[in-house]
Amino acid sequence: MESVVQVSGTVISRPPGQKNPKMPTGEIEIKVKTAKLLNSCKKLPFEIKDFMKKTETLRLQYRYLDLRSAQMQYNLRLRSQMVMKMREYLCNLHGFVDVETPTLFKRTPGGAKEFVIPSREPGKFYSLPQSPQQFKQLLMVGGLDRYFQVARCYRDEGSRPDRQPEFTQIDIEMSFVDQTGVQSLIEGLLQYSWPSDKDPLVVPFPSMPFAEALASYGTDKPDTRFGMKIVDISDMFRNTEVGFLQDALSKPQGTVKAICIRKGAKYLKRKDIESIRKFAADHFNEEVLPIFLKTNENWNSPVAKFIMEEQGLGLVKLLETQEEDVVLLTAGEHKKACSLMGKLRLECADLLEARGVVLRDPALFSFLWVVDFPLFLPKEENPQELESAHHPFTAPHPSDIHLLYTEPHKVRSQHYDLVLNGNEIGGGSIRIHNSELQHYVLDTVLKEDVKLLSHLLQALDYGAPPHGGIALGLDRLMCLVTGAPSIRDVIAFPKSFRGHDLMSNAPDSIPPEELKPYHIQVSWPMDAETEKSSSNHPCRSES
Amino acid sequence: MESVVQVSGTVISRPPGQKNPKMPTGEIEIKVKTAKLLNSCKKLPFEIKDFMKKTETLRLQYRYLDLRSAQMQYNLRLRSQMVMKMREYLCNLHGFVDVETPTLFKRTPGGAKEFVIPSREPGKFYSLPQSPQQFKQLLMVGGLDRYFQVARCYRDEGSRPDRQPEFTQIDIEMSFVDQTGVQSLIEGLLQYSWPSDKDPLVVPFPSMPFAEALASYGTDKPDTRFGMKIVDISDMFRNTEVGFLQDALSKPQGTVKAICIRKGAKYLKRKDIESIRKFAADHFNEEVLPIFLKTNENWNSPVAKFIMEEQGLGLVKLLETQEEDVVLLTAGEHKKACSLMGKLRLECADLLEARGVVLRDPALFSFLWVVDFPLFLPKEENPQELESAHHPFTAPHPSDIHLLYTEPHKVRSQHYDLVLNGNEIGGGSIRIHNSELQHYVLDTVLKEDVKLLSHLLQALDYGAPPHGGIALGLDRLMCLVTGAPSIRDVIAFPKSFRGHDLMSNAPDSIPPEELKPYHIQVSWPMDAETEKSSSNHPCRSES
């Protein structure tokens, strides 16, 4: 089993009755003349059959064996083919230039998630960039006009499930382009590179303003494969007697929101509803009220008795409720209430599908542009200050540019996200090409240290063309296209969620003398000092 | 100048007499209706004209302006096109799979030139690999069969001219292949991707054993665009009375070597000959004797009087000397004497070309395979011990495998180098696929710590197919194809020879609090401590 054999002989037809039409070679066999064992295989740690369950730890430890599985072969080969098609589209059909940009770069402002690399100059470090953002803009200044790169990017987020410390993006930038130009390029790109064994993509993709995505789906990446939209029912409850609704509505931005779960009364159990209410209480500190509709006239809810007939009818009308539906209702500040409802919408979809209801067709790829994001957001730790919603090079929306100097928090941006089945698979923007405007945003609005970006500000001064671009997350995209359970299944040698290579045992210790040329030393934390010698293979037991 | 303007109007013919057939748009002009200044350009630090000389420091500091030059545009666009053709050849025509391998890896044995990246685990570091060598072999074990990648590689060699800390290689590996298979694939690849504005390549490329390359050209990367080969004339001088020749020949491996510089007496000056002799003395501690041939019978040399008639005639015959030729003659241990003569050969070619003799046709691309390298070399610091001539995964030559256990220093390898115009542009080998053999080489011959490679040794145990591959240095190849003076001219954002990005000022200082999560601190050398605060832009003055 799994040994390598060299066989020579004559190809003959299989005897009658032994043909297997399901195999590509099912019609023939080889009449062996000579056979030679090229390399034998030891006892395998697991059988290489798709139906054999094995832990991911074991798969990652023996990755070279796991790669032999039909699924991994399919995933990696399809990835290669799709990327090749993308290159043909960009390079051969649309005149893009594939430019490699450095990965040994300098720290960017707020680059706390950037890996550092000590250099041979004491105290001087390179940083591994989170994206080629600055370089691609500089290429536009440099007259390269249409740039793309399948770019390796780095982000140190510590231990996070389904994130990789290094990942790949299809990185694109164009001069003299607007938002529609970038969008239609990407639509064409995906359509052209889409696997032939799937339904062809229909373009253009629909588009939705961020405000609508938040209001109707409670997220900036709506899964539009199914409805169950969030509905604002605040107006119906202005005169309510229900305490917590009264409370919420009396506050600024106070709202009442609802989603309707079709046939929820049939599929959801009491404990499901309880777990939903608990989730809302635990994660959002919010109350959720379930309302069961036995029939359209027959309410069953703790608040039912407080809901006046008029409100009941209004709900039925607005939510288009039918027999056996369940309505979930919450109240609170608009954004928070929407976020909660957005989470519950997905939670309920999972619950319904676990009960056999098909909400999200697995063959359906539902692309969506989300547009008109805010340019800035209040900082979480200090809401008086603003930070970039995406990055500081994003251009403001042309209609809102006058607000930049008076009410910057109201300015919308020319940023756009590409969403697939509820996952953000890309994002980009038209960039600021005016040096003064860029300086104003960095210095006055964001209060960043402009010195770290002086080269970029300077570059904009020398006749930078208007430009914009986008980056697609290749790992995530391939994960969705192949239907893989994790991005680790579309990467040949991924790291575990703790950032370890379980096969080679990276990261590893380095002899102190090899650190000397880099003028660094390890500062051992108090509790690690004693463990130093015994920590030989800390990752082998990782799950 | 260099501002960005949007113009709309009507395309019309240029008036008679104003057409310029040298310009692609030389027949037409635009009758302007509207014009709009999109972005103005400040006073430029240098004019963007190819004829304007500017220092490389200035070019690198304002790289985004330098990229606008016709030469840089040509270089980067041609690079993109050639790589695209290579991908088509490998991926579309030959079924290769483009697989991305990690750059956050672990230290390899003897990996002193690998950049280190601290992780969030105290004392644990990733390393940036010098090549995807291990991964590509593991992919063969994993059944990927035909792998390629345009791979970013890293090597920290401190300050070295014309090297980059990060560089790119076309990385290839195949299962069930032999040396000829890899070579003909690469010949096809280069032929297919070769720029159409150059003469098509003729394949197969010639091949030369390493021993011959050393003996005839004094190097493992012979420039075969011109002759001036090294000739061994030891036999003629067995009975010489010239002291230093006698001395050399009395030692083991002692030889006398000569090269003949055609018309050297016409083109070379006395100070040229003196600088050649000084070079030999300074760098090789060797004597070089020049012999001027006024006519074939008329010798002019410090040793001429000692050269007997017989020897003189022999020289004329062996070297095919003619009037006005100069013969350079040296004596010493074979390898050393060859190396010296190889250097002088190139030195003399430079001198002759500076005087207007065309030795190396700039339109000629002379590819050459160098094969049959030794598998091991004596360590420089301790010649009793052996080290890999290339890397420890290289398979021994099938005819020499029996010597591995008795006289390993005599074993030739299945390594092959691809040389272009005297530059090594690629190298590869058939690999060891037998776990026991690999263990023997690592452990017994090389005395390496096998634990660092236990995953690879283990992988070979599970039915690894026979495999081999190659890597082409893309930067060097593009440099030769475009005729650029430096690899920095075919890289969009190169580092200076001291490893600095002169545009953004990388590497840069990092605030100590950003080093904390990585459990490292800077160990300042004594003399740097005082300079710490003043070292703001140490690289701005770099030339």
Short mmCIF file of N, CA, C and O in Angstrom, two decimals, chain B residues 379-474:
data_model
loop_
_atom_site.label_atom_id
_atom_site.label_comp_id
_atom_site.label_asym_id
_atom_site.label_seq_id
_atom_site.Cartn_x
_atom_site.Cartn_y
_atom_site.Cartn_z
N LYS B 379 35.78 20.80 3.73
CA LYS B 379 35.43 22.07 4.37
C LYS B 379 36.64 23.00 4.35
O LYS B 379 37.77 22.56 4.58
N GLU B 380 36.39 24.26 4.11
CA GLU B 380 37.51 25.20 4.04
C GLU B 380 38.27 25.28 5.36
O GLU B 380 39.49 25.25 5.40
N GLU B 381 37.50 25.35 6.45
CA GLU B 381 38.17 25.52 7.76
C GLU B 381 38.81 24.21 8.25
O GLU B 381 39.73 24.24 9.07
N ASN B 382 38.32 23.08 7.73
CA ASN B 382 38.87 21.79 8.17
C ASN B 382 38.75 20.77 7.03
O ASN B 382 37.75 20.06 6.91
N PRO B 383 39.79 20.72 6.18
CA PRO B 383 39.69 19.91 4.95
C PRO B 383 39.55 18.41 5.20
O PRO B 383 39.31 17.65 4.27
N GLN B 384 39.69 17.96 6.44
CA GLN B 384 39.47 16.55 6.74
C GLN B 384 37.97 16.21 6.70
O GLN B 384 37.60 15.06 6.48
N GLU B 385 37.14 17.22 6.95
CA GLU B 385 35.70 16.99 6.96
C GLU B 385 35.08 17.41 5.62
O GLU B 385 35.61 18.27 4.93
N LEU B 386 33.93 16.80 5.31
CA LEU B 386 33.28 17.09 4.04
C LEU B 386 32.02 17.92 4.25
O LEU B 386 31.37 17.84 5.29
N GLU B 387 31.71 18.73 3.26
CA GLU B 387 30.41 19.40 3.25
C GLU B 387 29.79 19.20 1.87
O GLU B 387 30.49 18.86 0.91
N SER B 388 28.48 19.43 1.79
CA SER B 388 27.80 19.26 0.50
C SER B 388 28.31 20.31 -0.48
O SER B 388 28.43 21.48 -0.14
N ALA B 389 28.61 19.89 -1.72
CA ALA B 389 28.97 20.87 -2.72
C ALA B 389 27.77 21.76 -3.02
O ALA B 389 27.93 22.96 -3.27
N HIS B 390 26.56 21.23 -2.96
CA HIS B 390 25.36 22.03 -3.19
C HIS B 390 24.40 21.95 -2.01
O HIS B 390 24.34 22.85 -1.22
N HIS B 391 23.67 20.86 -1.88
CA HIS B 391 22.91 20.68 -0.64
C HIS B 391 22.78 19.20 -0.33
O HIS B 391 23.00 18.35 -1.21
N PRO B 392 22.43 18.87 0.89
CA PRO B 392 22.55 17.47 1.32
C PRO B 392 21.52 16.53 0.71
O PRO B 392 21.57 15.32 0.96
N PHE B 393 20.57 17.06 -0.08
CA PHE B 393 19.53 16.19 -0.65
C PHE B 393 19.90 15.71 -2.06
O PHE B 393 19.15 14.95 -2.67
N THR B 394 21.04 16.17 -2.56
CA THR B 394 21.49 15.81 -3.91
C THR B 394 21.86 14.34 -3.97
O THR B 394 22.61 13.83 -3.13
N ALA B 395 21.37 13.66 -5.03
CA ALA B 395 21.65 12.23 -5.18
C ALA B 395 23.04 12.03 -5.77
O ALA B 395 23.49 12.82 -6.61
N PRO B 396 23.73 10.97 -5.35
CA PRO B 396 25.02 10.65 -5.96
C PRO B 396 24.83 10.16 -7.40
O PRO B 396 23.76 9.67 -7.76
N HIS B 397 25.86 10.32 -8.18
CA HIS B 397 25.86 9.81 -9.56
C HIS B 397 25.75 8.29 -9.51
O HIS B 397 26.46 7.65 -8.74
N PRO B 398 24.88 7.69 -10.32
CA PRO B 398 24.66 6.24 -10.23
C PRO B 398 25.96 5.43 -10.39
O PRO B 398 26.14 4.40 -9.74
N SER B 399 26.88 5.92 -11.21
CA SER B 399 28.13 5.15 -11.42
C SER B 399 29.06 5.22 -10.22
O SER B 399 30.00 4.44 -10.12
N ASP B 400 28.84 6.20 -9.33
CA ASP B 400 29.79 6.40 -8.22
C ASP B 400 29.25 5.96 -6.88
O ASP B 400 29.90 6.14 -5.85
N ILE B 401 28.04 5.38 -6.87
CA ILE B 401 27.35 5.19 -5.59
C ILE B 401 28.14 4.26 -4.67
O ILE B 401 28.12 4.43 -3.45
N HIS B 402 28.90 3.32 -5.25
CA HIS B 402 29.68 2.40 -4.42
C HIS B 402 30.80 3.12 -3.67
O HIS B 402 31.25 2.67 -2.62
N LEU B 403 31.24 4.27 -4.20
CA LEU B 403 32.32 5.00 -3.55
C LEU B 403 31.86 5.75 -2.30
O LEU B 403 32.67 6.19 -1.48
N LEU B 404 30.54 5.90 -2.18
CA LEU B 404 29.99 6.71 -1.09
C LEU B 404 30.43 6.19 0.27
O LEU B 404 30.67 6.96 1.20
N TYR B 405 30.57 4.87 0.37
CA TYR B 405 30.87 4.28 1.67
C TYR B 405 32.36 4.11 1.89
O TYR B 405 32.80 3.75 2.98
N THR B 406 33.16 4.32 0.83
CA THR B 406 34.61 4.12 0.96
C THR B 406 35.39 5.41 0.72
O THR B 406 36.18 5.84 1.56
N GLU B 407 35.14 6.06 -0.40
CA GLU B 407 35.85 7.30 -0.73
C GLU B 407 34.86 8.39 -1.13
O GLU B 407 34.77 8.77 -2.29
N PRO B 408 34.08 8.88 -0.16
CA PRO B 408 32.98 9.81 -0.50
C PRO B 408 33.46 11.05 -1.25
O PRO B 408 32.70 11.61 -2.05
N HIS B 409 34.70 11.46 -1.04
CA HIS B 409 35.15 12.68 -1.72
C HIS B 409 35.28 12.49 -3.23
O HIS B 409 35.40 13.45 -3.98
N LYS B 410 35.27 11.23 -3.68
CA LYS B 410 35.39 10.97 -5.11
C LYS B 410 34.03 10.86 -5.82
O LYS B 410 33.97 10.71 -7.04
N VAL B 411 32.96 10.88 -5.05
CA VAL B 411 31.63 10.67 -5.63
C VAL B 411 31.19 11.91 -6.41
O VAL B 411 31.24 13.02 -5.90
N ARG B 412 30.78 11.69 -7.65
CA ARG B 412 30.15 12.79 -8.39
C ARG B 412 28.65 12.80 -8.07
O ARG B 412 28.10 11.80 -7.62
N SER B 413 28.02 13.95 -8.31
CA SER B 413 26.61 14.08 -7.96
C SER B 413 25.76 14.15 -9.21
O SER B 413 26.26 14.26 -10.32
N GLN B 414 24.45 14.08 -8.99
CA GLN B 414 23.49 14.31 -10.09
C GLN B 414 23.00 15.75 -10.05
O GLN B 414 21.83 16.04 -10.26
N HIS B 415 23.95 16.66 -9.75
CA HIS B 415 23.62 18.08 -9.77
C HIS B 415 23.93 18.65 -11.15
O HIS B 415 24.83 18.18 -11.82
N TYR B 416 23.17 19.66 -11.55
CA TYR B 416 23.43 20.34 -12.82
C TYR B 416 23.20 21.83 -12.63
O TYR B 416 22.27 22.25 -11.94
N ASP B 417 24.08 22.61 -13.23
CA ASP B 417 23.94 24.06 -13.20
C ASP B 417 23.63 24.54 -14.60
O ASP B 417 24.15 23.99 -15.57
N LEU B 418 22.78 25.57 -14.68
CA LEU B 418 22.58 26.21 -15.97
C LEU B 418 23.32 27.54 -15.97
O LEU B 418 23.15 28.36 -15.07
N VAL B 419 24.18 27.72 -16.98
CA VAL B 419 25.02 28.91 -17.05
C VAL B 419 24.64 29.70 -18.30
O VAL B 419 24.36 29.11 -19.34
N LEU B 420 24.57 31.02 -18.15
CA LEU B 420 24.29 31.88 -19.30
C LEU B 420 25.34 32.98 -19.34
O LEU B 420 25.47 33.76 -18.38
N ASN B 421 26.09 33.01 -20.41
CA ASN B 421 27.12 34.05 -20.59
C ASN B 421 28.02 34.20 -19.36
O ASN B 421 28.35 35.30 -18.94
N GLY B 422 28.37 33.10 -18.75
CA GLY B 422 29.28 33.15 -17.62
C GLY B 422 28.63 33.42 -16.28
O GLY B 422 29.32 33.67 -15.29
N ASN B 423 27.29 33.41 -16.24
CA ASN B 423 26.57 33.59 -14.98
C ASN B 423 25.76 32.34 -14.67
O ASN B 423 25.07 31.82 -15.55
N GLU B 424 25.83 31.92 -13.41
CA GLU B 424 24.98 30.80 -13.02
C GLU B 424 23.56 31.33 -12.90
O GLU B 424 23.28 32.18 -12.07
N ILE B 425 22.63 30.82 -13.73
CA ILE B 425 21.25 31.31 -13.63
C ILE B 425 20.31 30.23 -13.11
O ILE B 425 19.12 30.47 -12.96
N GLY B 426 20.86 29.03 -12.84
CA GLY B 426 19.99 28.01 -12.28
C GLY B 426 20.80 26.82 -11.83
O GLY B 426 21.96 26.64 -12.24
N GLY B 427 20.20 26.03 -10.98
CA GLY B 427 20.86 24.83 -10.53
C GLY B 427 19.83 23.87 -9.98
O GLY B 427 18.77 24.28 -9.49
N GLY B 428 20.13 22.59 -10.10
CA GLY B 428 19.20 21.61 -9.57
C GLY B 428 19.84 20.25 -9.52
O GLY B 428 21.03 20.11 -9.81
N SER B 429 19.05 19.27 -9.15
CA SER B 429 19.60 17.93 -9.05
C SER B 429 18.50 16.90 -8.98
O SER B 429 17.33 17.22 -8.75
N ILE B 430 18.89 15.65 -9.23
CA ILE B 430 18.06 14.54 -8.83
C ILE B 430 18.32 14.36 -7.33
O ILE B 430 19.44 14.48 -6.87
N ARG B 431 17.23 14.12 -6.57
CA ARG B 431 17.37 14.08 -5.10
C ARG B 431 17.49 12.64 -4.62
O ARG B 431 17.10 11.70 -5.32
N ILE B 432 17.93 12.52 -3.41
CA ILE B 432 17.91 11.23 -2.74
C ILE B 432 16.46 10.93 -2.35
O ILE B 432 15.82 11.76 -1.71
N HIS B 433 15.94 9.76 -2.76
CA HIS B 433 14.57 9.44 -2.33
C HIS B 433 14.54 8.28 -1.35
O HIS B 433 13.48 7.87 -0.89
N ASN B 434 15.71 7.76 -1.04
CA ASN B 434 15.79 6.64 -0.10
C ASN B 434 16.16 7.15 1.28
O ASN B 434 17.19 7.81 1.48
N SER B 435 15.32 6.84 2.23
CA SER B 435 15.48 7.38 3.58
C SER B 435 16.81 6.97 4.22
O SER B 435 17.49 7.79 4.85
N GLU B 436 17.20 5.71 4.02
CA GLU B 436 18.45 5.25 4.64
C GLU B 436 19.67 5.94 4.05
O GLU B 436 20.59 6.34 4.76
N LEU B 437 19.65 6.10 2.73
CA LEU B 437 20.75 6.79 2.06
C LEU B 437 20.84 8.23 2.54
O LEU B 437 21.91 8.75 2.84
N GLN B 438 19.67 8.88 2.63
CA GLN B 438 19.64 10.27 3.09
C GLN B 438 20.18 10.38 4.52
O GLN B 438 20.93 11.30 4.85
N HIS B 439 19.79 9.44 5.34
CA HIS B 439 20.26 9.44 6.72
C HIS B 439 21.77 9.24 6.78
O HIS B 439 22.48 9.91 7.54
N TYR B 440 22.26 8.33 5.95
CA TYR B 440 23.71 8.06 5.91
C TYR B 440 24.48 9.33 5.52
O TYR B 440 25.47 9.70 6.15
N VAL B 441 24.00 10.01 4.48
CA VAL B 441 24.68 11.23 4.02
C VAL B 441 24.67 12.30 5.10
O VAL B 441 25.70 12.90 5.42
N LEU B 442 23.52 12.52 5.69
CA LEU B 442 23.39 13.58 6.70
C LEU B 442 24.20 13.26 7.94
O LEU B 442 24.96 14.08 8.45
N ASP B 443 24.03 12.05 8.41
CA ASP B 443 24.58 11.67 9.71
C ASP B 443 26.05 11.28 9.62
O ASP B 443 26.91 11.86 10.27
N THR B 444 26.36 10.32 8.77
CA THR B 444 27.70 9.76 8.74
C THR B 444 28.68 10.62 7.93
O THR B 444 29.79 10.88 8.38
N VAL B 445 28.25 11.06 6.75
CA VAL B 445 29.18 11.84 5.93
C VAL B 445 29.26 13.29 6.39
O VAL B 445 30.34 13.82 6.63
N LEU B 446 28.11 13.92 6.55
CA LEU B 446 28.11 15.37 6.81
C LEU B 446 28.10 15.72 8.30
O LEU B 446 28.36 16.85 8.68
N LYS B 447 27.78 14.73 9.14
CA LYS B 447 27.73 14.93 10.59
C LYS B 447 26.79 16.09 10.98
O LYS B 447 27.10 16.91 11.83
N GLU B 448 25.65 16.16 10.28
CA GLU B 448 24.65 17.17 10.59
C GLU B 448 23.71 16.65 11.69
O GLU B 448 23.61 15.45 11.90
N ASP B 449 23.01 17.58 12.32
CA ASP B 449 22.00 17.22 13.31
C ASP B 449 20.74 16.76 12.57
O ASP B 449 19.99 17.58 12.05
N VAL B 450 20.53 15.45 12.50
CA VAL B 450 19.40 14.93 11.71
C VAL B 450 18.05 15.28 12.30
O VAL B 450 17.04 15.24 11.61
N LYS B 451 18.04 15.68 13.57
CA LYS B 451 16.76 16.00 14.19
C LYS B 451 16.05 17.16 13.49
O LYS B 451 14.83 17.19 13.37
N LEU B 452 16.87 18.13 13.01
CA LEU B 452 16.28 19.29 12.33
C LEU B 452 15.57 18.88 11.03
O LEU B 452 14.77 19.63 10.50
N LEU B 453 15.92 17.70 10.52
CA LEU B 453 15.32 17.25 9.26
C LEU B 453 14.52 15.96 9.43
O LEU B 453 14.24 15.27 8.44
N SER B 454 14.14 15.66 10.67
CA SER B 454 13.47 14.38 10.92
C SER B 454 12.19 14.23 10.10
O SER B 454 11.86 13.14 9.63
N HIS B 455 11.46 15.36 9.89
CA HIS B 455 10.22 15.28 9.10
C HIS B 455 10.50 14.84 7.67
O HIS B 455 9.74 14.09 7.08
N LEU B 456 11.61 15.31 7.10
CA LEU B 456 11.93 14.95 5.72
C LEU B 456 12.37 13.49 5.63
O LEU B 456 11.95 12.75 4.73
N LEU B 457 13.21 13.08 6.57
CA LEU B 457 13.65 11.68 6.59
C LEU B 457 12.47 10.74 6.74
O LEU B 457 12.37 9.71 6.08
N GLN B 458 11.55 11.15 7.62
CA GLN B 458 10.36 10.35 7.85
C GLN B 458 9.51 10.27 6.57
O GLN B 458 9.01 9.20 6.22
N ALA B 459 9.39 11.41 5.89
CA ALA B 459 8.55 11.46 4.69
C ALA B 459 9.07 10.49 3.62
O ALA B 459 8.29 9.85 2.91
N LEU B 460 10.41 10.35 3.52
CA LEU B 460 10.98 9.46 2.50
C LEU B 460 10.63 7.99 2.77
O LEU B 460 10.72 7.15 1.88
N ASP B 461 10.26 7.74 4.01
CA ASP B 461 9.93 6.37 4.41
C ASP B 461 8.57 5.90 3.91
O ASP B 461 8.25 4.71 4.00
N TYR B 462 7.74 6.84 3.46
CA TYR B 462 6.37 6.47 3.11
C TYR B 462 6.15 6.43 1.60
O TYR B 462 5.25 7.07 1.08
N GLY B 463 7.02 5.71 0.89
CA GLY B 463 6.80 5.58 -0.55
C GLY B 463 7.03 6.85 -1.33
O GLY B 463 6.22 7.23 -2.17
N ALA B 464 8.15 7.53 -1.05
CA ALA B 464 8.51 8.72 -1.82
C ALA B 464 8.92 8.31 -3.22
O ALA B 464 9.75 7.42 -3.38
N PRO B 465 8.38 8.96 -4.25
CA PRO B 465 8.80 8.61 -5.61
C PRO B 465 10.19 9.19 -5.89
O PRO B 465 10.59 10.18 -5.27
N PRO B 466 10.94 8.59 -6.82
CA PRO B 466 12.17 9.24 -7.27
C PRO B 466 11.81 10.62 -7.84
O PRO B 466 10.78 10.75 -8.50
N HIS B 467 12.63 11.61 -7.53
CA HIS B 467 12.27 12.96 -7.98
C HIS B 467 13.49 13.84 -8.12
O HIS B 467 14.57 13.53 -7.60
N GLY B 468 13.32 14.93 -8.83
CA GLY B 468 14.39 15.90 -9.04
C GLY B 468 13.82 17.21 -9.49
O GLY B 468 12.62 17.30 -9.78
N GLY B 469 14.65 18.22 -9.54
CA GLY B 469 14.13 19.53 -9.92
C GLY B 469 15.22 20.53 -10.16
O GLY B 469 16.40 20.17 -10.31
N ILE B 470 14.82 21.77 -10.17
CA ILE B 470 15.74 22.85 -10.51
C ILE B 470 15.14 24.17 -10.03
O ILE B 470 13.93 24.24 -9.79
N ALA B 471 15.99 25.16 -9.87
CA ALA B 471 15.51 26.51 -9.59
C ALA B 471 16.28 27.47 -10.47
O ALA B 471 17.51 27.38 -10.57
N LEU B 472 15.55 28.36 -11.14
CA LEU B 472 16.19 29.40 -11.94
C LEU B 472 16.15 30.72 -11.19
O LEU B 472 15.11 31.09 -10.64
N GLY B 473 17.27 31.42 -11.17
CA GLY B 473 17.30 32.75 -10.53
C GLY B 473 16.68 33.77 -11.47
O GLY B 473 17.29 34.17 -12.46
N LEU B 474 15.45 34.18 -11.13
CA LEU B 474 14.72 35.03 -12.07
C LEU B 474 15.34 36.42 -12.21
O LEU B 474 15.40 36.98 -13.31
#
